[in-house]
Structures are given as structure tokens and as C-alpha cells.
Tab-separated table of N, CA and C in Angstrom:
chain	number	residue	atom	x	y	z
K	1	MET	N	0.850	-1.178	0.000
K	1	MET	CA	0.000	0.000	0.000
K	1	MET	C	0.887	1.229	0.000
K	2	SER	N	0.506	2.204	-0.776
K	2	SER	CA	1.316	3.416	-0.824
K	2	SER	C	0.945	4.355	0.318
K	3	ASN	N	1.925	5.095	0.740
K	3	ASN	CA	1.720	6.075	1.801
K	3	ASN	C	0.742	7.156	1.341
K	4	THR	N	0.703	7.403	0.039
K	4	THR	CA	-0.214	8.403	-0.516
K	4	THR	C	-1.667	7.989	-0.293
K	5	GLU	N	-1.972	6.710	-0.465
K	5	GLU	CA	-3.343	6.226	-0.269
K	5	GLU	C	-3.801	6.436	1.167
K	6	ILE	N	-2.958	6.100	2.109
K	6	ILE	CA	-3.334	6.251	3.517
K	6	ILE	C	-3.464	7.726	3.877
K	7	GLN	N	-2.570	8.569	3.363
K	7	GLN	CA	-2.658	10.007	3.627
K	7	GLN	C	-3.931	10.591	3.044
K	8	GLN	N	-4.298	10.155	1.842
K	8	GLN	CA	-5.523	10.641	1.197
K	8	GLN	C	-6.741	10.260	2.034
K	9	THR	N	-6.757	9.045	2.532
K	9	THR	CA	-7.872	8.580	3.359
K	9	THR	C	-7.954	9.365	4.662
K	10	LEU	N	-6.822	9.546	5.327
K	10	LEU	CA	-6.807	10.295	6.588
K	10	LEU	C	-7.202	11.750	6.372
K	11	ASP	N	-6.726	12.351	5.278
K	11	ASP	CA	-7.102	13.737	4.960
K	11	ASP	C	-8.608	13.864	4.773
K	12	ALA	N	-9.207	12.916	4.032
K	12	ALA	CA	-10.660	12.952	3.796
K	12	ALA	C	-11.419	12.836	5.107
K	13	MET	N	-10.941	11.984	5.990
K	13	MET	CA	-11.598	11.824	7.290
K	13	MET	C	-11.523	13.117	8.100
K	14	GLN	N	-10.361	13.753	8.111
K	14	GLN	CA	-10.193	14.982	8.881
K	14	GLN	C	-10.993	16.132	8.287
K	15	GLU	N	-11.094	16.201	6.968
K	15	GLU	CA	-11.878	17.260	6.331
K	15	GLU	C	-13.359	17.168	6.703
K	16	SER	N	-13.812	15.979	7.062
K	16	SER	CA	-15.209	15.773	7.430
K	16	SER	C	-15.457	15.970	8.922
K	17	GLY	N	-14.425	16.315	9.678
K	17	GLY	CA	-14.600	16.584	11.101
K	17	GLY	C	-14.160	15.459	12.017
K	18	MET	N	-13.447	14.486	11.479
K	18	MET	CA	-12.904	13.417	12.310
K	18	MET	C	-11.547	13.877	12.841
K	19	VAL	N	-11.350	13.735	14.129
K	19	VAL	CA	-10.070	14.092	14.742
K	19	VAL	C	-9.255	12.809	14.866
K	20	ILE	N	-8.020	12.863	14.403
K	20	ILE	CA	-7.148	11.692	14.440
K	20	ILE	C	-5.942	12.022	15.305
K	21	VAL	N	-5.829	11.326	16.411
K	21	VAL	CA	-4.711	11.499	17.325
K	21	VAL	C	-3.703	10.389	17.018
K	22	GLY	N	-2.450	10.744	16.847
K	22	GLY	CA	-1.411	9.755	16.572
K	22	GLY	C	-1.264	9.423	15.102
K	23	ARG	N	-1.569	10.386	14.253
K	23	ARG	CA	-1.496	10.148	12.806
K	23	ARG	C	-0.109	9.674	12.384
K	24	GLU	N	0.921	10.187	13.017
K	24	GLU	CA	2.284	9.769	12.659
K	24	GLU	C	2.495	8.277	12.920
K	25	HIS	N	1.791	7.735	13.893
K	25	HIS	CA	1.877	6.298	14.175
K	25	HIS	C	1.176	5.486	13.086
K	26	ILE	N	0.080	6.023	12.562
K	26	ILE	CA	-0.656	5.331	11.503
K	26	ILE	C	0.230	5.182	10.278
K	27	GLU	N	0.880	6.256	9.894
K	27	GLU	CA	1.719	6.213	8.703
K	27	GLU	C	2.879	5.244	8.884
K	28	GLY	N	3.420	5.158	10.098
K	28	GLY	CA	4.491	4.207	10.379
K	28	GLY	C	4.004	2.765	10.316
K	29	LEU	N	2.825	2.503	10.896
K	29	LEU	CA	2.258	1.157	10.853
K	29	LEU	C	1.854	0.768	9.434
K	30	ALA	N	1.307	1.709	8.688
K	30	ALA	CA	0.862	1.427	7.317
K	30	ALA	C	2.035	1.037	6.420
K	31	ALA	N	3.192	1.588	6.683
K	31	ALA	CA	4.361	1.257	5.878
K	31	ALA	C	4.751	-0.210	6.040
K	32	LYS	N	4.385	-0.805	7.170
K	32	LYS	CA	4.723	-2.206	7.456
K	32	LYS	C	3.565	-3.160	7.173
K	33	ASP	N	2.426	-2.633	6.746
K	33	ASP	CA	1.218	-3.426	6.585
K	33	ASP	C	0.812	-3.484	5.118
K	34	ALA	N	0.465	-4.651	4.627
K	34	ALA	CA	0.117	-4.822	3.213
K	34	ALA	C	-1.364	-4.569	2.919
K	35	ARG	N	-2.180	-4.366	3.967
K	35	ARG	CA	-3.614	-4.164	3.741
K	35	ARG	C	-3.885	-2.814	3.089
K	36	LYS	N	-4.994	-2.764	2.362
K	36	LYS	CA	-5.448	-1.520	1.745
K	36	LYS	C	-6.043	-0.627	2.834
K	37	PRO	N	-6.150	0.684	2.575
K	37	PRO	CA	-6.754	1.581	3.572
K	37	PRO	C	-8.160	1.147	3.985
K	38	THR	N	-8.924	0.562	3.057
K	38	THR	CA	-10.285	0.127	3.380
K	38	THR	C	-10.303	-1.016	4.391
K	39	GLU	N	-9.200	-1.698	4.573
K	39	GLU	CA	-9.084	-2.762	5.573
K	39	GLU	C	-8.311	-2.281	6.799
K	40	LEU	N	-7.302	-1.465	6.576
K	40	LEU	CA	-6.435	-1.015	7.668
K	40	LEU	C	-7.121	-0.004	8.586
K	41	ILE	N	-7.802	0.977	8.020
K	41	ILE	CA	-8.428	2.027	8.835
K	41	ILE	C	-9.458	1.447	9.812
K	42	PRO	N	-10.400	0.578	9.364
K	42	PRO	CA	-11.339	0.002	10.344
K	42	PRO	C	-10.625	-0.782	11.451
K	43	ALA	N	-9.569	-1.486	11.100
K	43	ALA	CA	-8.818	-2.230	12.120
K	43	ALA	C	-8.196	-1.266	13.125
K	44	LEU	N	-7.630	-0.176	12.638
K	44	LEU	CA	-7.014	0.805	13.535
K	44	LEU	C	-8.050	1.532	14.384
K	45	MET	N	-9.251	1.705	13.839
K	45	MET	CA	-10.303	2.359	14.621
K	45	MET	C	-10.711	1.491	15.805
K	46	SER	N	-10.555	0.179	15.673
K	46	SER	CA	-10.953	-0.691	16.782
K	46	SER	C	-9.800	-0.995	17.741
K	47	ILE	N	-8.562	-1.096	17.257
K	47	ILE	CA	-7.444	-1.457	18.142
K	47	ILE	C	-6.336	-0.414	18.183
K	48	GLY	N	-6.572	0.733	17.583
K	48	GLY	CA	-5.526	1.751	17.473
K	48	GLY	C	-4.991	2.288	18.783
K	49	ARG	N	-5.800	2.286	19.830
K	49	ARG	CA	-5.343	2.838	21.116
K	49	ARG	C	-4.111	2.111	21.641
K	50	ILE	N	-3.973	0.850	21.281
K	50	ILE	CA	-2.793	0.084	21.685
K	50	ILE	C	-1.526	0.753	21.143
K	51	HIS	N	-1.647	1.377	19.985
K	51	HIS	CA	-0.517	2.010	19.306
K	51	HIS	C	-0.495	3.527	19.473
K	52	GLY	N	-1.320	4.064	20.353
K	52	GLY	CA	-1.376	5.512	20.557
K	52	GLY	C	-2.185	6.241	19.505
K	53	ILE	N	-3.140	5.555	18.901
K	53	ILE	CA	-3.972	6.118	17.835
K	53	ILE	C	-5.415	6.173	18.324
K	54	ASP	N	-6.067	7.305	18.089
K	54	ASP	CA	-7.461	7.426	18.483
K	54	ASP	C	-8.206	8.246	17.434
K	55	PHE	N	-9.415	7.843	17.146
K	55	PHE	CA	-10.291	8.546	16.209
K	55	PHE	C	-11.513	9.011	16.988
K	56	TYR	N	-11.881	10.261	16.826
K	56	TYR	CA	-13.131	10.720	17.422
K	56	TYR	C	-13.692	11.882	16.620
K	57	GLN	N	-14.981	12.125	16.811
K	57	GLN	CA	-15.675	13.175	16.066
K	57	GLN	C	-15.520	14.512	16.766
K	58	ASP	N	-15.188	15.536	15.993
K	58	ASP	CA	-15.241	16.905	16.489
K	58	ASP	C	-16.714	17.288	16.445
K	59	GLN	N	-17.343	17.389	17.596
K	59	GLN	CA	-18.793	17.583	17.650
K	59	GLN	C	-19.261	18.852	16.935
K	60	ALA	N	-18.419	19.862	16.876
K	60	ALA	CA	-18.813	21.106	16.218
K	60	ALA	C	-18.640	21.042	14.699
K	61	LYS	N	-17.715	20.231	14.214
K	61	LYS	CA	-17.386	20.220	12.785
K	61	LYS	C	-17.771	18.945	12.053
K	62	PHE	N	-18.098	17.876	12.771
K	62	PHE	CA	-18.330	16.597	12.105
K	62	PHE	C	-19.581	16.640	11.247
K	63	ASN	N	-19.446	16.183	9.997
K	63	ASN	CA	-20.556	16.120	9.048
K	63	ASN	C	-20.650	14.679	8.567
K	64	SER	N	-21.624	13.943	9.067
K	64	SER	CA	-21.719	12.512	8.759
K	64	SER	C	-21.965	12.243	7.278
K	65	PHE	N	-22.713	13.100	6.605
K	65	PHE	CA	-22.960	12.906	5.183
K	65	PHE	C	-21.689	13.113	4.373
K	66	GLU	N	-20.936	14.137	4.705
K	66	GLU	CA	-19.673	14.396	4.014
K	66	GLU	C	-18.669	13.290	4.306
K	67	PHE	N	-18.644	12.821	5.536
K	67	PHE	CA	-17.756	11.728	5.938
K	67	PHE	C	-18.069	10.479	5.102
K	68	ALA	N	-19.341	10.112	5.017
K	68	ALA	CA	-19.750	8.931	4.252
K	68	ALA	C	-19.458	9.107	2.761
K	69	ARG	N	-19.699	10.290	2.232
K	69	ARG	CA	-19.457	10.543	0.811
K	69	ARG	C	-17.978	10.403	0.473
K	70	LYS	N	-17.127	11.037	1.280
K	70	LYS	CA	-15.690	10.991	0.999
K	70	LYS	C	-15.128	9.582	1.124
K	71	LEU	N	-15.550	8.852	2.134
K	71	LEU	CA	-15.057	7.483	2.281
K	71	LEU	C	-15.604	6.586	1.177
K	72	GLY	N	-16.833	6.834	0.741
K	72	GLY	CA	-17.386	6.082	-0.388
K	72	GLY	C	-16.578	6.292	-1.651
K	73	GLU	N	-16.150	7.523	-1.885
K	73	GLU	CA	-15.321	7.825	-3.051
K	73	GLU	C	-13.974	7.101	-2.994
K	74	LEU	N	-13.504	6.817	-1.791
K	74	LEU	CA	-12.209	6.147	-1.623
K	74	LEU	C	-12.334	4.623	-1.605
K	75	GLY	N	-13.553	4.094	-1.775
K	75	GLY	CA	-13.740	2.663	-1.869
K	75	GLY	C	-14.259	1.978	-0.624
K	76	PHE	N	-14.624	2.722	0.398
K	76	PHE	CA	-15.130	2.126	1.625
K	76	PHE	C	-16.571	1.627	1.490
K	77	ASP	N	-17.224	1.907	0.374
K	77	ASP	CA	-18.620	1.501	0.207
K	77	ASP	C	-18.754	0.145	-0.470
K	78	GLN	N	-17.666	-0.537	-0.713
K	78	GLN	CA	-17.703	-1.820	-1.406
K	78	GLN	C	-17.563	-2.959	-0.406
K	79	ASP	N	-18.468	-3.922	-0.503
K	79	ASP	CA	-18.407	-5.109	0.352
K	79	ASP	C	-17.476	-6.138	-0.280
K	80	ARG	N	-16.787	-6.860	0.581
K	80	ARG	CA	-15.892	-7.925	0.102
K	80	ARG	C	-16.203	-9.182	0.825
């Protein structure tokens, strides 16, 4: 997986009002992981705290429709 793909995904999440703590850890872990962002991000959302990573919504800025749209454009809307 390219670092560009993970950065694009994280940027889209943040633009929609998602706060990502420990982003530098995500990029380091992604470099060692062969999974695509559509598989890696959900895994990190559930176990990321072990690695100093946390995802949460900025209550004032979070837009669920924009969040869903951007992630859908990146391939998160496809079932496997």
C-alpha cells in the first residue's frame, strides 16, 4: 500500500470533522502493513489505542454525510 493512499484517506476523514490522534503512528504502521486503507483504517479504529492512535468526532465540525461521501469515493462503500 502506498503512503499516498493512507494520507488521502486520513485527509478525507479529517476534512469531514474526524479528529485523528497519533497520525504519525498510523503512517508508520501502514508502511509495514500490506492491507489496503479500506481494511487497515477500520482495524485501527478498533485497536488503534494500543498504538497511541485514536479517532473521534469533532462535535462542532463533524458532518456525517460528508464523511460517508468521501469514504465512499475512496472505496469504503464496497463489500468484500
